[in-house]
Coordinates of N, CA, C and O in Angstrom, one line a residue:
X1 N 0.8 -1.2 0.0 CA 0.0 0.0 0.0 C 0.9 1.3 0.0 O 1.9 1.3 0.7
X2 N 0.5 2.2 -0.8 CA 1.3 3.5 -0.8 C 1.0 4.3 0.4 O -0.1 4.4 0.9
X3 N 2.0 5.0 0.9 CA 1.9 5.9 2.0 C 1.1 7.1 1.5 O 1.3 7.5 0.3
X4 N 0.3 7.7 2.3 CA -0.4 8.9 1.9 C 0.4 10.1 1.7 O 0.1 11.0 0.8
X5 N 1.5 10.3 2.4 CA 2.4 11.5 2.2 C 3.8 11.1 2.0 O 4.3 10.1 2.5
X6 N 4.5 12.0 1.1 CA 5.9 11.8 0.9 C 6.5 13.2 1.2 O 6.0 14.2 0.9
X7 N 7.7 13.1 1.8 CA 8.4 14.3 2.2 C 9.7 14.3 1.3 O 10.5 13.3 1.5
X8 N 9.9 15.2 0.5 CA 11.0 15.2 -0.5 C 12.2 16.0 -0.1 O 12.1 17.1 0.5
X9 N 13.4 15.5 -0.4 CA 14.6 16.2 -0.3 C 15.0 16.8 -1.7 O 14.4 16.5 -2.7
X10 N 16.0 17.7 -1.7 CA 16.3 18.4 -2.9 C 16.7 17.5 -4.1 O 16.3 17.7 -5.2
X11 N 17.7 16.6 -3.9 CA 18.3 15.8 -4.9 C 17.2 15.1 -5.8 O 17.2 15.3 -7.0
X12 N 16.3 14.4 -5.2 CA 15.3 13.7 -6.0 C 14.3 14.7 -6.7 O 13.9 14.4 -7.8
X13 N 14.0 15.8 -6.1 CA 13.2 16.8 -6.8 C 13.9 17.3 -8.0 O 13.2 17.4 -9.1
X14 N 15.2 17.6 -7.9 CA 15.9 18.1 -9.1 C 16.0 17.0 -10.1 O 15.8 17.2 -11.3
X15 N 16.3 15.7 -9.7 CA 16.3 14.6 -10.7 C 15.0 14.4 -11.4 O 15.0 14.3 -12.6
X16 N 13.9 14.4 -10.7 CA 12.6 14.3 -11.3 C 12.3 15.4 -12.2 O 11.7 15.3 -13.3
X17 N 12.7 16.6 -11.8 CA 12.5 17.8 -12.7 C 13.3 17.7 -14.0 O 12.8 18.0 -15.1
X18 N 14.5 17.2 -13.9 CA 15.4 17.0 -15.1 C 14.8 16.1 -16.1 O 14.9 16.4 -17.3
X19 N 14.1 15.1 -15.6 CA 13.5 14.1 -16.6 C 12.0 14.4 -16.8 O 11.2 13.6 -17.4
X20 N 11.6 15.6 -16.3 CA 10.2 16.1 -16.5 C 9.1 15.1 -15.9 O 8.1 14.8 -16.6
X21 N 9.5 14.5 -14.7 CA 8.6 13.5 -14.1 C 8.1 13.9 -12.7 O 7.8 13.1 -11.9
X22 N 8.2 15.2 -12.4 CA 7.8 15.6 -11.0 C 6.3 15.2 -10.7 O 6.0 14.9 -9.6
X23 N 5.5 15.2 -11.7 CA 4.1 14.9 -11.5 C 3.9 13.5 -11.0 O 2.8 13.2 -10.4
X24 N 4.9 12.6 -11.2 CA 4.7 11.2 -10.6 C 4.5 11.3 -9.1 O 3.8 10.4 -8.6
X25 N 5.1 12.2 -8.4 CA 4.9 12.3 -7.0 C 3.5 12.6 -6.6 O 2.9 11.9 -5.7
X26 N 2.8 13.4 -7.4 CA 1.4 13.7 -7.1 C 0.5 12.5 -7.5 O -0.5 12.3 -6.9
X27 N 1.0 11.8 -8.5 CA 0.2 10.6 -8.9 C 0.3 9.4 -8.0 O -0.6 8.6 -7.8
X28 N 1.5 9.4 -7.3 CA 1.7 8.2 -6.4 C 1.4 8.5 -4.9 O 1.2 7.6 -4.2
X29 N 1.3 9.8 -4.5 CA 1.0 10.1 -3.1 C -0.1 11.2 -3.0 O -0.2 12.0 -3.8
X30 N -0.8 11.1 -1.9 CA -1.9 12.0 -1.7 C -1.4 13.4 -1.3 O -2.0 14.4 -1.7
X31 N -0.3 13.4 -0.6 CA 0.3 14.7 -0.2 C 1.8 14.7 -0.5 O 2.5 13.7 -0.3
X32 N 2.3 15.8 -1.1 CA 3.7 15.9 -1.4 C 4.2 17.1 -0.6 O 3.8 18.3 -0.8
X33 N 5.1 16.9 0.4 CA 5.6 17.9 1.3 C 7.1 18.2 1.1 O 7.9 17.2 0.7
X34 N 7.5 19.4 1.3 CA 9.0 19.7 1.4 C 9.2 20.7 2.6 O 8.3 21.5 2.8
X35 N 10.3 20.5 3.3 CA 10.6 21.4 4.4 C 11.1 22.7 3.8 O 11.6 22.7 2.6
X36 N 11.1 23.8 4.6 CA 11.6 25.1 4.1 C 13.1 25.0 3.5 O 13.4 25.7 2.5
X37 N 14.0 24.3 4.2 CA 15.4 24.2 3.7 C 15.5 23.6 2.3 O 16.3 24.1 1.5
X38 N 14.6 22.7 2.0 CA 14.6 22.0 0.7 C 14.1 23.0 -0.3 O 14.6 23.2 -1.4
X39 N 13.0 23.7 0.0 CA 12.4 24.7 -0.9 C 13.4 25.7 -1.2 O 13.6 26.1 -2.4
X40 N 14.1 26.2 -0.2 CA 15.1 27.3 -0.4 C 16.3 26.8 -1.2 O 16.7 27.5 -2.1
X41 N 16.7 25.6 -0.9 CA 17.9 25.1 -1.6 C 17.6 24.9 -3.1 O 18.4 25.3 -4.0
X42 N 16.4 24.5 -3.5 CA 16.0 24.2 -4.9 C 15.6 25.5 -5.6 O 16.1 25.8 -6.7
X43 N 14.7 26.3 -5.0 CA 14.1 27.4 -5.7 C 14.8 28.7 -5.5 O 14.7 29.6 -6.3
X44 N 15.5 28.9 -4.4 CA 16.2 30.2 -4.1 C 17.7 30.1 -4.4 O 18.2 30.8 -5.3
X45 N 18.4 29.3 -3.6 CA 19.8 29.1 -3.9 C 20.0 28.5 -5.3 O 21.0 28.8 -5.9
X46 N 19.1 27.7 -5.7 CA 19.3 27.0 -7.0 C 18.7 27.7 -8.2 O 18.6 27.2 -9.3
X47 N 18.2 29.0 -8.0 CA 17.6 29.8 -9.1 C 18.5 29.7 -10.3 O 19.7 30.0 -10.2
X48 N 17.9 29.4 -11.5 CA 18.6 29.4 -12.7 C 19.3 28.0 -13.0 O 19.7 27.7 -14.1
X49 N 19.2 27.1 -12.0 CA 19.8 25.8 -12.1 C 18.7 24.8 -12.5 O 17.5 25.1 -12.4
X50 N 19.0 23.6 -13.1 CA 18.0 22.6 -13.5 C 17.1 22.3 -12.3 O 17.5 22.1 -11.2
X51 N 15.8 22.4 -12.6 CA 14.8 22.0 -11.6 C 14.2 23.1 -10.9 O 13.0 23.0 -10.4
X52 N 14.9 24.2 -10.7 CA 14.4 25.3 -9.8 C 13.1 25.9 -10.3 O 12.2 26.0 -9.5
X53 N 13.0 26.2 -11.6 CA 11.8 26.8 -12.1 C 10.6 25.8 -12.1 O 9.5 26.2 -11.6
X54 N 10.9 24.6 -12.5 CA 9.8 23.6 -12.4 C 9.3 23.3 -11.0 O 8.0 23.3 -10.8
X55 N 10.1 23.2 -10.1 CA 9.7 23.0 -8.7 C 9.0 24.2 -8.1 O 7.9 24.1 -7.5
X56 N 9.4 25.4 -8.5 CA 8.8 26.6 -7.9 C 7.4 26.8 -8.5 O 6.5 27.5 -7.9
X57 N 7.1 26.2 -9.6 CA 5.7 26.3 -10.2 C 4.7 25.3 -9.7 O 3.5 25.3 -10.1
X58 N 5.1 24.3 -8.9 CA 4.2 23.2 -8.5 C 3.2 23.8 -7.5 O 3.6 24.2 -6.3
X59 N 1.9 23.7 -7.9 CA 0.9 24.2 -7.0 C 0.5 23.2 -5.9 O -0.1 23.5 -4.9
X60 N 0.8 21.9 -6.2 CA 0.4 20.9 -5.2 C 1.5 20.5 -4.2 O 1.3 19.6 -3.4
X61 N 2.6 21.2 -4.3 CA 3.7 20.9 -3.4 C 3.5 21.8 -2.1 O 3.3 23.0 -2.2
X62 N 3.5 21.2 -1.0 CA 3.2 21.9 0.3 C 4.5 22.1 1.1 O 5.2 21.1 1.4
X63 N 4.9 23.3 1.4 CA 6.0 23.6 2.3 C 5.6 23.5 3.7 O 4.6 24.2 4.1
X64 N 6.2 22.7 4.5 CA 5.9 22.5 5.9 C 7.1 22.5 6.8 O 8.1 21.8 6.5
X65 N 7.1 23.1 7.9 CA 8.2 23.2 8.8 C 8.2 22.1 9.8 O 7.2 21.9 10.5
X66 N 9.3 21.4 10.0 CA 9.4 20.4 11.0 C 9.5 20.9 12.4 O 9.8 22.1 12.6
X67 N 9.2 20.1 13.4 CA 9.3 20.6 14.8 C 10.7 20.7 15.2 O 11.5 19.8 15.0
X68 N 11.1 21.8 15.8 CA 12.5 22.1 16.2 C 13.1 21.0 17.1 O 14.3 20.6 16.9
X69 N 12.4 20.4 18.0 CA 12.9 19.4 18.9 C 13.2 18.1 18.2 O 14.1 17.3 18.6
X70 N 12.5 17.8 17.1 CA 12.7 16.6 16.3 C 13.9 16.9 15.4 O 14.7 16.0 15.1
X71 N 14.0 18.1 14.9 CA 15.0 18.5 13.9 C 16.4 18.5 14.5 O 17.4 18.1 13.9
X72 N 16.5 19.0 15.7 CA 17.8 19.3 16.4 C 18.8 18.1 16.3 O 19.9 18.3 15.9
X73 N 18.4 16.9 16.8 CA 19.4 15.8 16.8 C 19.9 15.4 15.4 O 20.9 14.9 15.2
X74 N 19.0 15.7 14.4 CA 19.3 15.3 13.0 C 20.3 16.2 12.3 O 21.0 15.9 11.4
X75 N 20.3 17.5 12.8 CA 21.1 18.5 12.2 C 22.6 18.3 12.2 O 23.3 18.8 11.4
X76 N 23.0 17.5 13.2 CA 24.5 17.2 13.2 C 24.9 16.0 12.4 O 26.0 15.8 12.2
X77 N 23.9 15.3 11.8 CA 24.1 14.1 11.1 C 24.1 14.2 9.6 O 24.8 13.5 8.9
X78 N 23.3 15.1 9.1 CA 23.1 15.3 7.6 C 22.9 16.8 7.3 O 22.8 17.6 8.2
X79 N 22.9 17.2 6.0 CA 22.7 18.6 5.7 C 21.4 19.1 6.1 O 20.5 18.3 6.3
X80 N 21.2 20.4 6.1 CA 19.9 21.0 6.6 C 18.7 20.5 5.9 O 17.6 20.2 6.5
X81 N 18.7 20.4 4.6 CA 17.5 19.9 3.8 C 17.2 18.5 4.2 O 16.0 18.1 4.4
X82 N 18.2 17.6 4.2 CA 17.9 16.2 4.6 C 17.4 16.1 6.0 O 16.5 15.3 6.3
X83 N 18.0 16.9 6.9 CA 17.6 16.9 8.3 C 16.2 17.3 8.5 O 15.4 16.6 9.2
X84 N 15.8 18.3 7.8 CA 14.4 18.8 7.9 C 13.4 17.8 7.2 O 12.3 17.6 7.8
X85 N 13.8 17.2 6.1 CA 13.0 16.2 5.5 C 12.8 15.0 6.4 O 11.6 14.5 6.5
X86 N 13.8 14.5 7.0 CA 13.7 13.3 7.9 C 12.9 13.7 9.1 O 12.0 12.9 9.5
X87 N 13.1 14.9 9.7 CA 12.4 15.3 10.9 C 10.9 15.5 10.5 O 10.0 15.1 11.3
X88 N 10.6 16.0 9.4 CA 9.2 16.2 9.0 C 8.5 14.8 8.8 O 7.4 14.6 9.3
X89 N 9.2 13.9 8.1 CA 8.7 12.5 7.9 C 8.4 11.8 9.3 O 7.5 11.0 9.4
X90 N 9.3 12.1 10.2 CA 9.2 11.5 11.6 C 7.9 11.9 12.3 O 7.4 11.1 13.0
X91 N 7.4 13.1 12.0 CA 6.2 13.6 12.7 C 4.9 13.5 11.9 O 3.8 13.8 12.4
X92 N 4.9 13.0 10.7 CA 3.7 12.8 9.9 C 3.4 11.3 9.8 O 4.2 10.5 9.2
X93 N 2.3 10.9 10.3 CA 1.9 9.5 10.3 C 1.8 9.0 8.9 O 1.4 9.7 8.0
X94 N 2.3 7.8 8.7 CA 2.2 7.0 7.5 C 2.9 7.8 6.3 O 2.4 7.7 5.2
X95 N 4.0 8.5 6.6 CA 4.7 9.2 5.5 C 5.9 8.4 5.2 O 6.4 7.5 5.9
X96 N 6.5 8.8 4.0 CA 7.8 8.2 3.6 C 8.7 9.4 3.2 O 8.2 10.4 2.7
X97 N 10.0 9.2 3.3 CA 10.9 10.3 3.0 C 11.6 10.0 1.7 O 12.0 8.8 1.4
X98 N 11.7 10.9 0.8 CA 12.3 10.8 -0.5 C 13.7 11.3 -0.5 O 13.9 12.5 -0.4
X99 N 14.7 10.4 -0.4 CA 16.1 10.7 -0.3 C 16.9 9.9 -1.2 O 16.7 8.7 -1.4
X100 N 18.0 10.5 -1.8 CA 18.9 9.7 -2.6 C 20.3 9.6 -1.9 O 21.0 8.6 -2.2
X101 N 20.6 10.5 -1.1 CA 21.9 10.5 -0.4 C 22.0 9.3 0.5 O 21.2 9.1 1.4
X102 N 23.1 8.5 0.4 CA 23.2 7.2 1.2 C 23.4 7.5 2.6 O 22.8 6.8 3.5
X103 N 24.1 8.5 3.0 CA 24.2 8.9 4.5 C 22.9 9.2 5.0 O 22.5 8.8 6.1
X104 N 22.1 10.1 4.3 CA 20.8 10.5 4.8 C 19.8 9.3 4.9 O 19.0 9.2 5.8
X105 N 20.0 8.4 3.9 CA 19.1 7.2 4.0 C 19.4 6.3 5.2 O 18.5 5.8 5.8
X106 N 20.7 6.2 5.5 CA 21.1 5.5 6.7 C 20.6 6.1 8.0 O 20.1 5.4 8.9
X107 N 20.6 7.4 8.1 CA 20.1 8.1 9.2 C 18.6 7.9 9.3 O 18.0 7.6 10.4
X108 N 17.8 8.0 8.2 CA 16.4 7.8 8.2 C 16.1 6.3 8.7 O 15.2 6.1 9.5
X109 N 16.9 5.4 8.2 CA 16.7 4.0 8.6 C 16.9 3.8 10.1 O 16.2 3.1 10.7
X110 N 18.0 4.5 10.6 CA 18.2 4.4 12.1 C 17.0 4.9 12.9 O 16.8 4.5 14.0
X111 N 16.3 5.9 12.3 CA 15.1 6.4 13.0 C 13.8 5.7 12.6 O 12.7 6.2 12.9
X112 N 14.0 4.6 11.9 CA 12.9 3.8 11.4 C 11.9 4.5 10.6 O 10.6 4.3 10.7
X113 N 12.4 5.4 9.7 CA 11.5 6.1 8.8 C 11.6 5.5 7.4 O 12.6 5.3 6.9
X114 N 10.4 5.1 6.9 CA 10.4 4.5 5.6 C 11.0 5.5 4.5 O 10.8 6.7 4.6
X115 N 11.8 5.0 3.6 CA 12.4 5.9 2.6 C 12.3 5.3 1.2 O 12.2 4.1 1.1
X116 N 12.4 6.1 0.3 CA 12.5 5.8 -1.1 C 13.4 6.8 -1.8 O 13.6 7.9 -1.3
X117 N 13.9 6.4 -3.0 CA 14.8 7.3 -3.8 C 14.2 7.5 -5.1 O 13.1 7.0 -5.5
X118 N 14.9 8.3 -5.9 CA 14.4 8.6 -7.3 C 14.2 7.3 -8.1 O 13.1 7.2 -8.7
X119 N 15.1 6.3 -8.0 CA 14.9 5.1 -8.7 C 13.7 4.3 -8.2 O 12.9 3.7 -9.0
X120 N 13.4 4.4 -6.9 CA 12.2 3.7 -6.3 C 10.9 4.4 -6.9 O 9.9 3.7 -7.1
X121 N 10.9 5.7 -7.0 CA 9.8 6.4 -7.6 C 9.5 5.9 -9.0 O 8.4 5.6 -9.4
X122 N 10.6 5.9 -9.8 CA 10.5 5.5 -11.2 C 10.0 4.0 -11.3 O 9.2 3.7 -12.1
X123 N 10.5 3.2 -10.4 CA 10.1 1.8 -10.4 C 8.6 1.7 -10.1 O 7.9 0.9 -10.7
X124 N 8.2 2.4 -9.0 CA 6.8 2.3 -8.6 C 5.9 2.9 -9.8 O 4.8 2.3 -10.0
X125 N 6.4 3.9 -10.4 CA 5.6 4.5 -11.5 C 5.4 3.5 -12.7 O 4.4 3.4 -13.3
X126 N 6.5 2.8 -13.0 CA 6.5 1.9 -14.1 C 5.5 0.7 -13.8 O 4.7 0.3 -14.6
X127 N 5.6 0.2 -12.5 CA 4.8 -0.9 -12.1 C 3.3 -0.5 -12.1 O 2.4 -1.3 -12.3
X128 N 3.0 0.8 -11.9 CA 1.6 1.3 -11.9 C 1.2 1.7 -13.3 O 0.1 2.2 -13.5
X129 N 2.1 1.6 -14.3 CA 1.7 2.0 -15.7 C 1.7 3.5 -15.9 O 1.2 3.9 -16.9
X130 N 2.4 4.2 -15.1 CA 2.4 5.7 -15.2 C 3.5 6.1 -16.2 O 3.5 7.2 -16.8
X131 N 4.6 5.3 -16.4 CA 5.6 5.5 -17.4 C 5.9 4.2 -18.1 O 5.7 3.2 -17.6
X132 N 6.3 4.4 -19.4 CA 6.5 3.2 -20.2 C 7.9 2.5 -19.9 O 8.0 1.3 -20.0
X133 N 8.9 3.3 -19.6 CA 10.2 2.7 -19.4 C 11.0 3.6 -18.4 O 10.8 4.8 -18.3
X134 N 11.9 2.9 -17.7 CA 12.8 3.6 -16.8 C 14.2 3.9 -17.4 O 14.8 5.0 -17.1
X135 N 14.7 3.0 -18.2 CA 16.0 3.1 -18.7 C 16.3 4.5 -19.4 O 17.4 5.1 -19.1
X136 N 15.5 5.0 -20.2 CA 15.8 6.3 -20.8 C 16.0 7.4 -19.8 O 16.8 8.3 -19.9
X137 N 15.2 7.4 -18.7 CA 15.3 8.4 -17.6 C 16.6 8.2 -16.9 O 17.3 9.2 -16.6
X138 N 17.0 7.0 -16.6 CA 18.3 6.7 -16.0 C 19.5 7.2 -16.8 O 20.4 7.9 -16.3
X139 N 19.4 6.9 -18.1 CA 20.5 7.3 -19.0 C 20.6 8.9 -19.1 O 21.7 9.4 -19.1
X140 N 19.4 9.5 -19.1 CA 19.4 11.0 -19.1 C 20.0 11.6 -17.8 O 20.8 12.5 -17.9
X141 N 19.6 11.0 -16.7 CA 20.1 11.5 -15.4 C 21.6 11.3 -15.3 O 22.4 12.2 -14.9
X142 N 22.1 10.1 -15.7 CA 23.6 9.8 -15.7 C 24.3 10.8 -16.6 O 25.4 11.3 -16.3
X143 N 23.7 11.1 -17.8 CA 24.4 12.0 -18.8 C 24.4 13.4 -18.2 O 25.3 14.2 -18.6
X144 N 23.6 13.7 -17.2 CA 23.6 15.0 -16.6 C 24.2 15.0 -15.2 O 23.9 15.7 -14.3
X145 N 25.1 14.0 -15.0 CA 25.9 13.9 -13.8 C 25.2 13.6 -12.5 O 25.6 14.1 -11.4
X146 N 24.1 12.9 -12.6 CA 23.3 12.5 -11.4 C 23.9 11.1 -11.1 O 23.7 10.2 -11.9
X147 N 24.5 10.9 -9.9 CA 25.1 9.6 -9.6 C 24.0 8.6 -9.1 O 23.1 9.0 -8.3
X148 N 24.1 7.4 -9.6 CA 23.3 6.3 -9.2 C 24.2 5.0 -9.2 O 24.9 4.8 -10.2
X149 N 24.1 4.3 -8.1 CA 25.0 3.1 -8.0 C 24.6 2.1 -9.1 O 23.4 1.8 -9.3
X150 N 25.6 1.6 -9.8 CA 25.3 0.7 -10.9 C 24.6 -0.6 -10.5 O 23.7 -1.0 -11.2
X151 N 24.9 -1.1 -9.3 CA 24.2 -2.3 -8.8 C 22.8 -2.0 -8.5 O 21.9 -2.9 -8.8
X152 N 22.5 -0.8 -8.0 CA 21.1 -0.5 -7.8 C 20.3 -0.3 -9.1 O 19.2 -0.8 -9.2
X153 N 20.9 0.4 -10.0 CA 20.3 0.6 -11.3 C 20.0 -0.8 -12.0 O 18.9 -1.0 -12.5
X154 N 21.0 -1.7 -11.9 CA 20.8 -3.0 -12.5 C 19.7 -3.7 -11.8 O 18.8 -4.4 -12.5
X155 N 19.6 -3.7 -10.5 CA 18.5 -4.4 -9.8 C 17.2 -3.8 -10.1 O 16.2 -4.6 -10.4
X156 N 17.0 -2.5 -10.2 CA 15.8 -1.9 -10.6 C 15.3 -2.3 -12.0 O 14.2 -2.6 -12.3
X157 N 16.3 -2.2 -12.9 CA 16.0 -2.5 -14.3 C 15.6 -4.0 -14.5 O 14.7 -4.3 -15.2
X158 N 16.3 -4.9 -13.7 CA 15.9 -6.3 -13.7 C 14.5 -6.5 -13.2 O 13.7 -7.2 -13.8
X159 N 14.2 -5.8 -12.1 CA 12.9 -5.9 -11.4 C 11.7 -5.5 -12.4 O 10.7 -6.1 -12.3
X160 N 12.0 -4.5 -13.2 CA 10.9 -4.0 -14.1 C 11.0 -4.6 -15.5 O 10.3 -4.2 -16.4
X161 N 11.9 -5.6 -15.7 CA 12.0 -6.2 -17.0 C 12.7 -5.5 -18.1 O 12.4 -5.6 -19.3
X162 N 13.6 -4.6 -17.7 CA 14.4 -3.8 -18.7 C 15.9 -4.1 -18.7 O 16.6 -3.2 -19.1
X163 N 16.2 -5.2 -18.1 CA 17.7 -5.5 -18.1 C 18.2 -5.8 -19.5 O 17.5 -6.1 -20.4
X164 N 19.6 -5.7 -19.6 CA 20.2 -6.1 -20.9 C 20.5 -5.0 -21.8 O 20.4 -4.0 -22.1

């Protein structure tokens, strides 16, 4: 069963914007949330960079501030956007956090927060029939210097029948 809410970090938002698939988040989740640090990182600090304009135009994306007492211990472990995303996901029932950074994913795991990455979103979208193929998106992201572990890419492509 899909979680009702997803809390996004900057990296996956930018990746999905690059491949023009941001709408998958809205199609897969009832609520799409970003903390203020992620919004600022993508749309203000990132102005003029890939994804900034597309993300700033999303009317269904909700900016929500995490609780300071939940955020504080996370702030020493990961960057501000990741910390806020994990903290927000911690306080929203039945939510999942969208993270690609391996350190941030380990921190979320330590706090027992369900997590998914860009490849997981693409995998879920393909299995639901929302996209025809994942491989072209992966190739485009890699060509634009978005890092993805080869073994993870291979596993996802094998899972959706696109290996080889």
